[in-house]
Amino acid sequence: MGRLPDLVRDSELETHFSPTCDVETVHTYHERSPNVRGKLVARRKHWQRLKKVGGGGFGSVWLENCTEPGQHEPKVRAVKQMEINRWSTRLDYNRELEAIAKFSQESEEHLFIAMEYLQLGDLHSYLQNNPKLPEIEVREVIFQVLDGLNLMHNNEFTHRDLKLNNILIKDGPPNNWWVKIADFGISKRGTPGYMAPELLGFTNRGIPCAVDIWAVGEITFQLLTKQPAFQNYGHLSTYVNDTSNFSYDPLHAIRTTELGIDFILSTMHPEPNQRISARDASNHEWMEQSLPLTIEQGFRYHNSGRETEEVQRAPSPNFG
């Protein structure tokens, strides 16, 4: 796999696997002794594999349970397992490891990445089983995604495969949205439907992080409409040649605000160097626009302590 970057190596855990890597993993930590000044003592933590909770072309994700968790330590975690020999010539593991900067260890045949387990799943699954999101909730989700991207881009990381499947839900309705970005830098090409025009050869390549911004626009469009912005590559090509051919109708059908549409267009400009940055997108006027809330959303925001103008403008119930 090559030399690990220092950021990754500093987060590497001393790890021992069961012979088949499918029963138990043991991590060894070295800590200062509370009784003897300066002395290091070894502490071991055992993780038991419970079940497979996901997977894809690059590996599988397993749920593990800590048999003796500490008082302030997680009881469960997700572990991504990838086959090194199968993908090592095509994937850059180090970029994801640098981004996560917390992983266990590699065995002779597999790479294991330990992650926080988010049992609510991802936005793709959520959208399949629920109605499309109200515009104010879409804005809340996208702001958090942009916040993460801004941090990544400022540190010269590009995700390269941002999509609904890679945005995990830590919390959601009836509480406020809390999402996290996953799968950093594993794919070098992207996923059809989220790929920017320059990745398909429709325009010249520009700044690398612009591909993430295009994906933000596609994600925003899908959260609002539950359909892709472009039905096929032919439709995308038509838009690249004439930007007036954007998919306005689905947005107008749900009465998306003009600022919301302008935000999407600013993230999905055909020319990568003319797309808005993650930082500027976070400061777009849409992020500050007053949007109507349902009664349920109004109570949710109010109870969370978010005293916003939208709460005050929440519509009154219609008792007929």
mmCIF file of C-alpha atoms in Angstrom:
data_model
loop_
_atom_site.group_PDB
_atom_site.id
_atom_site.type_symbol
_atom_site.label_atom_id
_atom_site.label_comp_id
_atom_site.label_asym_id
_atom_site.label_seq_id
_atom_site.Cartn_x
_atom_site.Cartn_y
_atom_site.Cartn_z
ATOM 1 C CA MET A 1 0.000 0.000 0.000
ATOM 2 C CA GLY A 2 3.023 2.305 0.238
ATOM 3 C CA ARG A 3 4.274 4.521 3.018
ATOM 4 C CA LEU A 4 1.541 5.874 5.252
ATOM 5 C CA PRO A 5 1.348 9.645 5.733
ATOM 6 C CA ASP A 6 2.336 10.859 9.191
ATOM 7 C CA LEU A 7 -1.242 11.988 9.927
ATOM 8 C CA VAL A 8 -2.444 8.437 9.340
ATOM 9 C CA ARG A 9 0.412 6.733 11.123
ATOM 10 C CA ASP A 10 -0.200 8.830 14.225
ATOM 11 C CA SER A 11 -3.750 7.406 14.319
ATOM 12 C CA GLU A 12 -2.746 3.799 13.703
ATOM 13 C CA LEU A 13 -3.751 1.340 16.407
ATOM 14 C CA GLU A 14 -1.726 -1.666 17.506
ATOM 15 C CA THR A 15 -4.103 -4.416 16.460
ATOM 16 C CA HIS A 16 -4.395 -8.185 16.629
ATOM 17 C CA PHE A 17 -6.891 -10.130 14.537
ATOM 18 C CA SER A 18 -8.443 -13.513 14.956
ATOM 19 C CA PRO A 19 -7.154 -15.912 12.246
ATOM 20 C CA THR A 20 -10.163 -15.290 9.981
ATOM 21 C CA CYS A 21 -10.663 -11.593 10.869
ATOM 22 C CA ASP A 22 -14.346 -12.305 11.412
ATOM 23 C CA VAL A 23 -14.697 -12.970 15.146
ATOM 24 C CA GLU A 24 -12.734 -10.561 17.316
ATOM 25 C CA THR A 25 -10.316 -7.653 17.020
ATOM 26 C CA VAL A 26 -8.066 -6.575 19.884
ATOM 27 C CA HIS A 27 -6.558 -3.074 20.092
ATOM 28 C CA THR A 28 -3.672 -2.285 22.444
ATOM 29 C CA TYR A 29 -3.320 1.229 23.848
ATOM 30 C CA HIS A 30 -0.342 2.547 25.813
ATOM 31 C CA GLU A 31 -1.237 5.088 28.482
ATOM 32 C CA ARG A 32 0.513 6.843 31.335
ATOM 33 C CA SER A 33 0.100 5.011 34.600
ATOM 34 C CA PRO A 34 -1.962 6.947 37.169
ATOM 35 C CA ASN A 35 0.113 5.344 39.944
ATOM 36 C CA VAL A 36 3.689 5.403 38.654
ATOM 37 C CA ARG A 37 4.895 8.673 37.159
ATOM 38 C CA GLY A 38 6.188 8.351 33.598
ATOM 39 C CA LYS A 39 5.400 4.644 33.276
ATOM 40 C CA LEU A 40 3.439 3.418 30.269
ATOM 41 C CA VAL A 41 0.886 0.669 30.781
ATOM 42 C CA ALA A 42 -0.875 -1.385 28.111
ATOM 43 C CA ARG A 43 -4.658 -1.427 27.931
ATOM 44 C CA ARG A 44 -6.522 -3.767 25.595
ATOM 45 C CA LYS A 45 -9.953 -3.327 24.105
ATOM 46 C CA HIS A 46 -11.849 -6.216 22.500
ATOM 47 C CA TRP A 47 -14.341 -5.741 19.658
ATOM 48 C CA GLN A 48 -16.751 -8.494 18.647
ATOM 49 C CA ARG A 49 -18.070 -8.622 15.088
ATOM 50 C CA LEU A 50 -21.888 -8.671 15.042
ATOM 51 C CA LYS A 51 -23.244 -8.365 11.504
ATOM 52 C CA LYS A 52 -22.705 -6.908 8.067
ATOM 53 C CA VAL A 53 -24.451 -3.544 7.724
ATOM 54 C CA GLY A 54 -23.394 -2.423 4.261
ATOM 55 C CA GLY A 55 -21.045 -2.838 1.359
ATOM 56 C CA GLY A 56 -20.191 -1.940 -2.172
ATOM 57 C CA GLY A 57 -17.579 -2.287 -4.861
ATOM 58 C CA PHE A 58 -14.720 -1.323 -2.562
ATOM 59 C CA GLY A 59 -15.468 -3.588 0.404
ATOM 60 C CA SER A 60 -17.928 -4.322 3.169
ATOM 61 C CA VAL A 61 -18.987 -2.562 6.379
ATOM 62 C CA TRP A 62 -19.460 -4.504 9.608
ATOM 63 C CA LEU A 63 -20.986 -3.636 12.950
ATOM 64 C CA GLU A 64 -18.778 -4.421 15.946
ATOM 65 C CA ASN A 65 -19.531 -4.363 19.662
ATOM 66 C CA CYS A 66 -17.016 -3.444 22.370
ATOM 67 C CA THR A 67 -17.155 -6.158 25.014
ATOM 68 C CA GLU A 68 -15.888 -3.884 27.827
ATOM 69 C CA PRO A 69 -16.481 -0.220 26.889
ATOM 70 C CA GLY A 70 -15.356 2.581 29.157
ATOM 71 C CA GLN A 71 -17.774 5.031 30.706
ATOM 72 C CA HIS A 72 -17.332 7.654 27.983
ATOM 73 C CA GLU A 73 -16.430 5.365 25.105
ATOM 74 C CA PRO A 74 -18.657 4.094 22.269
ATOM 75 C CA LYS A 75 -20.184 0.646 22.638
ATOM 76 C CA VAL A 76 -20.522 -0.005 18.921
ATOM 77 C CA ARG A 77 -18.640 1.031 15.805
ATOM 78 C CA ALA A 78 -18.645 0.445 12.073
ATOM 79 C CA VAL A 79 -15.588 -1.102 10.422
ATOM 80 C CA LYS A 80 -14.937 -0.908 6.704
ATOM 81 C CA GLN A 81 -13.048 -3.910 5.357
ATOM 82 C CA MET A 82 -11.355 -3.663 1.953
ATOM 83 C CA GLU A 83 -9.357 -6.236 0.020
ATOM 84 C CA ILE A 84 -5.916 -4.786 -0.606
ATOM 85 C CA ASN A 85 -4.787 -7.085 -3.417
ATOM 86 C CA ARG A 86 -7.989 -6.635 -5.378
ATOM 87 C CA TRP A 87 -8.083 -2.850 -5.420
ATOM 88 C CA SER A 88 -4.568 -1.635 -4.588
ATOM 89 C CA THR A 89 -3.718 -0.744 -8.184
ATOM 90 C CA ARG A 90 -6.894 1.327 -8.657
ATOM 91 C CA LEU A 91 -7.529 3.042 -5.332
ATOM 92 C CA ASP A 92 -5.710 5.545 -3.171
ATOM 93 C CA TYR A 93 -6.377 4.313 0.361
ATOM 94 C CA ASN A 94 -4.096 6.906 1.899
ATOM 95 C CA ARG A 95 -6.356 9.792 0.935
ATOM 96 C CA GLU A 96 -9.308 8.328 2.810
ATOM 97 C CA LEU A 97 -7.101 7.346 5.727
ATOM 98 C CA GLU A 98 -5.664 10.839 5.915
ATOM 99 C CA ALA A 99 -9.155 12.318 5.858
ATOM 100 C CA ILE A 100 -10.493 10.028 8.542
ATOM 101 C CA ALA A 101 -7.159 9.854 10.406
ATOM 102 C CA LYS A 102 -8.474 7.051 12.584
ATOM 103 C CA PHE A 103 -8.175 3.442 11.566
ATOM 104 C CA SER A 104 -7.152 0.159 13.071
ATOM 105 C CA GLN A 105 -4.604 -1.768 11.032
ATOM 106 C CA GLU A 106 -4.047 -3.733 7.878
ATOM 107 C CA SER A 107 -3.654 -7.486 7.745
ATOM 108 C CA GLU A 108 -1.948 -9.285 4.872
ATOM 109 C CA GLU A 109 -5.064 -9.286 2.717
ATOM 110 C CA HIS A 110 -7.388 -6.625 4.108
ATOM 111 C CA LEU A 111 -7.433 -3.030 5.215
ATOM 112 C CA PHE A 112 -9.703 -2.154 8.159
ATOM 113 C CA ILE A 113 -10.992 1.358 8.874
ATOM 114 C CA ALA A 114 -12.762 1.930 12.197
ATOM 115 C CA MET A 115 -15.536 4.518 12.098
ATOM 116 C CA GLU A 116 -18.402 5.878 14.133
ATOM 117 C CA TYR A 117 -21.543 3.773 13.614
ATOM 118 C CA LEU A 118 -24.531 5.821 12.471
ATOM 119 C CA GLN A 119 -27.536 3.537 12.640
ATOM 120 C CA LEU A 120 -29.884 5.903 10.789
ATOM 121 C CA GLY A 121 -28.120 5.118 7.528
ATOM 122 C CA ASP A 122 -27.541 7.495 4.620
ATOM 123 C CA LEU A 123 -29.544 10.106 2.731
ATOM 124 C CA HIS A 124 -30.098 7.807 -0.251
ATOM 125 C CA SER A 125 -31.897 5.222 1.879
ATOM 126 C CA TYR A 126 -33.777 7.934 3.743
ATOM 127 C CA LEU A 127 -35.029 9.497 0.532
ATOM 128 C CA GLN A 128 -36.178 6.114 -0.795
ATOM 129 C CA ASN A 129 -38.375 5.567 2.252
ATOM 130 C CA ASN A 130 -39.611 9.100 2.939
ATOM 131 C CA PRO A 131 -41.107 12.055 1.054
ATOM 132 C CA LYS A 132 -38.818 14.649 -0.475
ATOM 133 C CA LEU A 133 -37.495 17.158 2.030
ATOM 134 C CA PRO A 134 -38.949 20.645 2.532
ATOM 135 C CA GLU A 135 -36.673 23.362 1.229
ATOM 136 C CA ILE A 136 -35.718 24.583 4.687
ATOM 137 C CA GLU A 137 -34.547 21.096 5.678
ATOM 138 C CA VAL A 138 -32.639 20.667 2.426
ATOM 139 C CA ARG A 139 -30.850 23.911 3.189
ATOM 140 C CA GLU A 140 -29.996 22.677 6.679
ATOM 141 C CA VAL A 141 -28.485 19.460 5.313
ATOM 142 C CA ILE A 142 -26.576 21.167 2.504
ATOM 143 C CA PHE A 143 -25.115 23.765 4.842
ATOM 144 C CA GLN A 144 -23.610 20.982 6.938
ATOM 145 C CA VAL A 145 -22.234 19.226 3.840
ATOM 146 C CA LEU A 146 -20.654 22.491 2.681
ATOM 147 C CA ASP A 147 -19.181 23.034 6.121
ATOM 148 C CA GLY A 148 -17.430 19.678 5.831
ATOM 149 C CA LEU A 149 -16.324 20.292 2.245
ATOM 150 C CA ASN A 150 -14.945 23.699 3.119
ATOM 151 C CA LEU A 151 -12.721 22.096 5.749
ATOM 152 C CA MET A 152 -11.615 19.407 3.302
ATOM 153 C CA HIS A 153 -10.912 21.801 0.439
ATOM 154 C CA ASN A 154 -8.972 24.180 2.679
ATOM 155 C CA ASN A 155 -6.728 21.230 3.534
ATOM 156 C CA GLU A 156 -6.349 20.258 -0.141
ATOM 157 C CA PHE A 157 -8.635 17.224 0.008
ATOM 158 C CA THR A 158 -11.196 16.526 -2.692
ATOM 159 C CA HIS A 159 -13.881 13.934 -1.995
ATOM 160 C CA ARG A 160 -14.388 12.937 -5.670
ATOM 161 C CA ASP A 161 -17.419 10.740 -5.037
ATOM 162 C CA LEU A 162 -19.880 12.848 -3.079
ATOM 163 C CA LYS A 163 -23.439 11.492 -3.343
ATOM 164 C CA LEU A 164 -26.512 10.770 -1.238
ATOM 165 C CA ASN A 165 -25.102 7.355 -0.307
ATOM 166 C CA ASN A 166 -21.995 8.967 1.191
ATOM 167 C CA ILE A 167 -23.822 11.390 3.464
ATOM 168 C CA LEU A 168 -24.578 9.571 6.708
ATOM 169 C CA ILE A 169 -27.311 10.590 9.145
ATOM 170 C CA LYS A 170 -26.354 11.036 12.768
ATOM 171 C CA ASP A 171 -29.727 12.570 13.628
ATOM 172 C CA GLY A 172 -32.835 13.609 11.757
ATOM 173 C CA PRO A 173 -36.601 14.172 12.047
ATOM 174 C CA PRO A 174 -38.282 14.571 14.453
ATOM 175 C CA ASN A 175 -35.016 16.147 15.673
ATOM 176 C CA ASN A 176 -32.878 18.573 13.718
ATOM 177 C CA TRP A 177 -30.719 17.241 10.910
ATOM 178 C CA TRP A 178 -27.148 16.236 11.659
ATOM 179 C CA VAL A 179 -25.244 14.650 8.786
ATOM 180 C CA LYS A 180 -21.654 13.555 8.177
ATOM 181 C CA ILE A 181 -19.651 12.965 5.005
ATOM 182 C CA ALA A 182 -18.193 9.485 4.468
ATOM 183 C CA ASP A 183 -15.973 7.579 1.992
ATOM 184 C CA PHE A 184 -13.303 10.202 1.388
ATOM 185 C CA GLY A 185 -11.260 9.896 -1.772
ATOM 186 C CA ILE A 186 -11.697 6.181 -2.472
ATOM 187 C CA SER A 187 -13.102 6.654 -5.972
ATOM 188 C CA LYS A 188 -10.951 8.454 -8.539
ATOM 189 C CA ARG A 189 -13.720 8.847 -11.096
ATOM 190 C CA GLY A 190 -17.067 9.287 -9.386
ATOM 191 C CA THR A 191 -20.564 7.809 -9.611
ATOM 192 C CA PRO A 192 -22.797 8.215 -12.700
ATOM 193 C CA GLY A 193 -25.484 10.787 -12.016
ATOM 194 C CA TYR A 194 -23.211 12.833 -9.766
ATOM 195 C CA MET A 195 -20.260 13.275 -12.111
ATOM 196 C CA ALA A 196 -19.389 16.802 -13.218
ATOM 197 C CA PRO A 197 -19.242 17.569 -16.964
ATOM 198 C CA GLU A 198 -15.446 17.794 -16.940
ATOM 199 C CA LEU A 199 -15.191 14.207 -15.710
ATOM 200 C CA LEU A 200 -17.214 13.106 -18.734
ATOM 201 C CA GLY A 201 -15.215 15.125 -21.233
ATOM 202 C CA PHE A 202 -17.956 17.686 -21.912
ATOM 203 C CA THR A 203 -15.808 20.581 -20.647
ATOM 204 C CA ASN A 204 -12.167 21.160 -19.798
ATOM 205 C CA ARG A 205 -10.973 20.157 -16.375
ATOM 206 C CA GLY A 206 -10.509 22.871 -13.797
ATOM 207 C CA ILE A 207 -9.809 23.084 -10.077
ATOM 208 C CA PRO A 208 -10.154 19.572 -8.588
ATOM 209 C CA CYS A 209 -12.555 20.507 -5.769
ATOM 210 C CA ALA A 210 -15.099 21.788 -8.315
ATOM 211 C CA VAL A 211 -16.304 18.202 -8.877
ATOM 212 C CA ASP A 212 -17.496 18.153 -5.249
ATOM 213 C CA ILE A 213 -19.439 21.378 -5.731
ATOM 214 C CA TRP A 214 -21.229 19.965 -8.782
ATOM 215 C CA ALA A 215 -22.230 16.978 -6.649
ATOM 216 C CA VAL A 216 -23.603 19.345 -3.987
ATOM 217 C CA GLY A 217 -25.912 20.814 -6.614
ATOM 218 C CA GLU A 218 -27.083 17.369 -7.710
ATOM 219 C CA ILE A 219 -27.697 16.331 -4.104
ATOM 220 C CA THR A 220 -29.656 19.517 -3.447
ATOM 221 C CA PHE A 221 -31.785 18.907 -6.545
ATOM 222 C CA GLN A 222 -32.531 15.299 -5.559
ATOM 223 C CA LEU A 223 -33.397 16.150 -1.953
ATOM 224 C CA LEU A 224 -35.897 18.707 -3.220
ATOM 225 C CA THR A 225 -37.448 16.707 -6.084
ATOM 226 C CA LYS A 226 -36.522 13.019 -5.561
ATOM 227 C CA GLN A 227 -35.268 12.912 -9.152
ATOM 228 C CA PRO A 228 -31.928 13.618 -10.874
ATOM 229 C CA ALA A 229 -31.213 16.993 -12.426
ATOM 230 C CA PHE A 230 -30.344 15.335 -15.754
ATOM 231 C CA GLN A 231 -32.098 12.210 -16.979
ATOM 232 C CA ASN A 232 -29.182 11.079 -19.176
ATOM 233 C CA TYR A 233 -25.851 12.202 -20.598
ATOM 234 C CA GLY A 234 -27.588 13.607 -23.672
ATOM 235 C CA HIS A 235 -29.608 15.953 -21.475
ATOM 236 C CA LEU A 236 -26.429 16.964 -19.643
ATOM 237 C CA SER A 237 -24.634 17.624 -22.921
ATOM 238 C CA THR A 238 -27.501 19.839 -24.068
ATOM 239 C CA TYR A 239 -27.243 21.856 -20.852
ATOM 240 C CA VAL A 240 -23.467 22.243 -21.205
ATOM 241 C CA ASN A 241 -23.966 23.712 -24.673
ATOM 242 C CA ASP A 242 -26.845 25.956 -23.610
ATOM 243 C CA THR A 243 -27.391 26.625 -19.905
ATOM 244 C CA SER A 244 -30.985 27.676 -20.532
ATOM 245 C CA ASN A 245 -31.740 23.956 -20.896
ATOM 246 C CA PHE A 246 -31.521 23.325 -17.163
ATOM 247 C CA SER A 247 -34.213 21.189 -15.470
ATOM 248 C CA TYR A 248 -36.266 24.033 -14.062
ATOM 249 C CA ASP A 249 -39.694 22.363 -14.234
ATOM 250 C CA PRO A 250 -39.314 19.966 -11.244
ATOM 251 C CA LEU A 251 -38.090 22.861 -9.085
ATOM 252 C CA HIS A 252 -40.887 25.167 -10.170
ATOM 253 C CA ALA A 253 -43.438 22.391 -9.580
ATOM 254 C CA ILE A 254 -42.592 22.314 -5.865
ATOM 255 C CA ARG A 255 -42.312 26.117 -5.687
ATOM 256 C CA THR A 256 -38.607 26.233 -4.947
ATOM 257 C CA THR A 257 -37.572 29.781 -4.133
ATOM 258 C CA GLU A 258 -35.623 31.768 -6.704
ATOM 259 C CA LEU A 259 -32.650 31.913 -4.348
ATOM 260 C CA GLY A 260 -32.788 28.146 -3.979
ATOM 261 C CA ILE A 261 -32.688 27.726 -7.756
ATOM 262 C CA ASP A 262 -29.891 30.282 -8.027
ATOM 263 C CA PHE A 263 -27.913 28.320 -5.438
ATOM 264 C CA ILE A 264 -28.237 25.109 -7.464
ATOM 265 C CA LEU A 265 -27.222 26.872 -10.689
ATOM 266 C CA SER A 266 -24.168 28.374 -8.982
ATOM 267 C CA THR A 267 -23.006 24.903 -7.942
ATOM 268 C CA MET A 268 -23.769 23.288 -11.313
ATOM 269 C CA HIS A 269 -22.125 25.718 -13.703
ATOM 270 C CA PRO A 270 -20.774 23.718 -16.689
ATOM 271 C CA GLU A 271 -17.327 25.324 -16.372
ATOM 272 C CA PRO A 272 -15.593 24.068 -13.198
ATOM 273 C CA ASN A 273 -13.623 27.260 -12.609
ATOM 274 C CA GLN A 274 -16.842 29.279 -12.621
ATOM 275 C CA ARG A 275 -18.577 27.188 -9.974
ATOM 276 C CA ILE A 276 -19.055 28.680 -6.546
ATOM 277 C CA SER A 277 -16.631 27.565 -3.825
ATOM 278 C CA ALA A 278 -17.742 25.659 -0.731
ATOM 279 C CA ARG A 279 -17.074 28.721 1.414
ATOM 280 C CA ASP A 280 -19.008 31.082 -0.823
ATOM 281 C CA ALA A 281 -21.830 28.562 -1.169
ATOM 282 C CA SER A 282 -22.119 28.499 2.640
ATOM 283 C CA ASN A 283 -22.567 32.273 2.516
ATOM 284 C CA HIS A 284 -25.011 32.264 -0.390
ATOM 285 C CA GLU A 285 -28.125 34.391 0.142
ATOM 286 C CA TRP A 286 -30.232 31.219 0.123
ATOM 287 C CA MET A 287 -28.669 30.221 3.433
ATOM 288 C CA GLU A 288 -30.061 33.357 5.069
ATOM 289 C CA GLN A 289 -33.424 33.477 3.328
ATOM 290 C CA SER A 290 -36.558 33.222 5.466
ATOM 291 C CA LEU A 291 -38.440 30.071 4.547
ATOM 292 C CA PRO A 292 -41.855 28.921 5.802
ATOM 293 C CA LEU A 293 -42.080 26.085 8.303
ATOM 294 C CA THR A 294 -44.800 23.583 8.975
ATOM 295 C CA ILE A 295 -46.135 23.523 12.542
ATOM 296 C CA GLU A 296 -44.151 20.345 13.261
ATOM 297 C CA GLN A 297 -40.943 21.951 11.985
ATOM 298 C CA GLY A 298 -41.653 25.104 13.953
ATOM 299 C CA PHE A 299 -41.950 23.189 17.217
ATOM 300 C CA ARG A 300 -38.857 21.182 16.371
ATOM 301 C CA TYR A 301 -36.728 24.254 15.774
ATOM 302 C CA HIS A 302 -38.188 26.061 18.776
ATOM 303 C CA ASN A 303 -37.548 23.178 21.163
ATOM 304 C CA SER A 304 -33.952 22.903 19.975
ATOM 305 C CA GLY A 305 -33.341 26.507 20.952
ATOM 306 C CA ARG A 306 -33.084 27.790 17.401
ATOM 307 C CA GLU A 307 -35.060 31.012 17.638
ATOM 308 C CA THR A 308 -35.233 31.958 13.970
ATOM 309 C CA GLU A 309 -37.482 34.160 11.918
ATOM 310 C CA GLU A 310 -38.823 31.013 10.265
ATOM 311 C CA VAL A 311 -40.198 29.806 13.603
ATOM 312 C CA GLN A 312 -42.086 33.033 14.117
ATOM 313 C CA ARG A 313 -43.472 32.742 10.595
ATOM 314 C CA ALA A 314 -44.635 29.140 10.952
ATOM 315 C CA PRO A 315 -48.157 28.900 9.519
ATOM 316 C CA SER A 316 -51.129 28.550 11.832
ATOM 317 C CA PRO A 317 -52.980 25.227 11.827
ATOM 318 C CA ASN A 318 -55.946 24.993 9.468
ATOM 319 C CA PHE A 319 -58.865 23.461 11.358
ATOM 320 C CA GLY A 320 -61.250 23.928 8.414
#
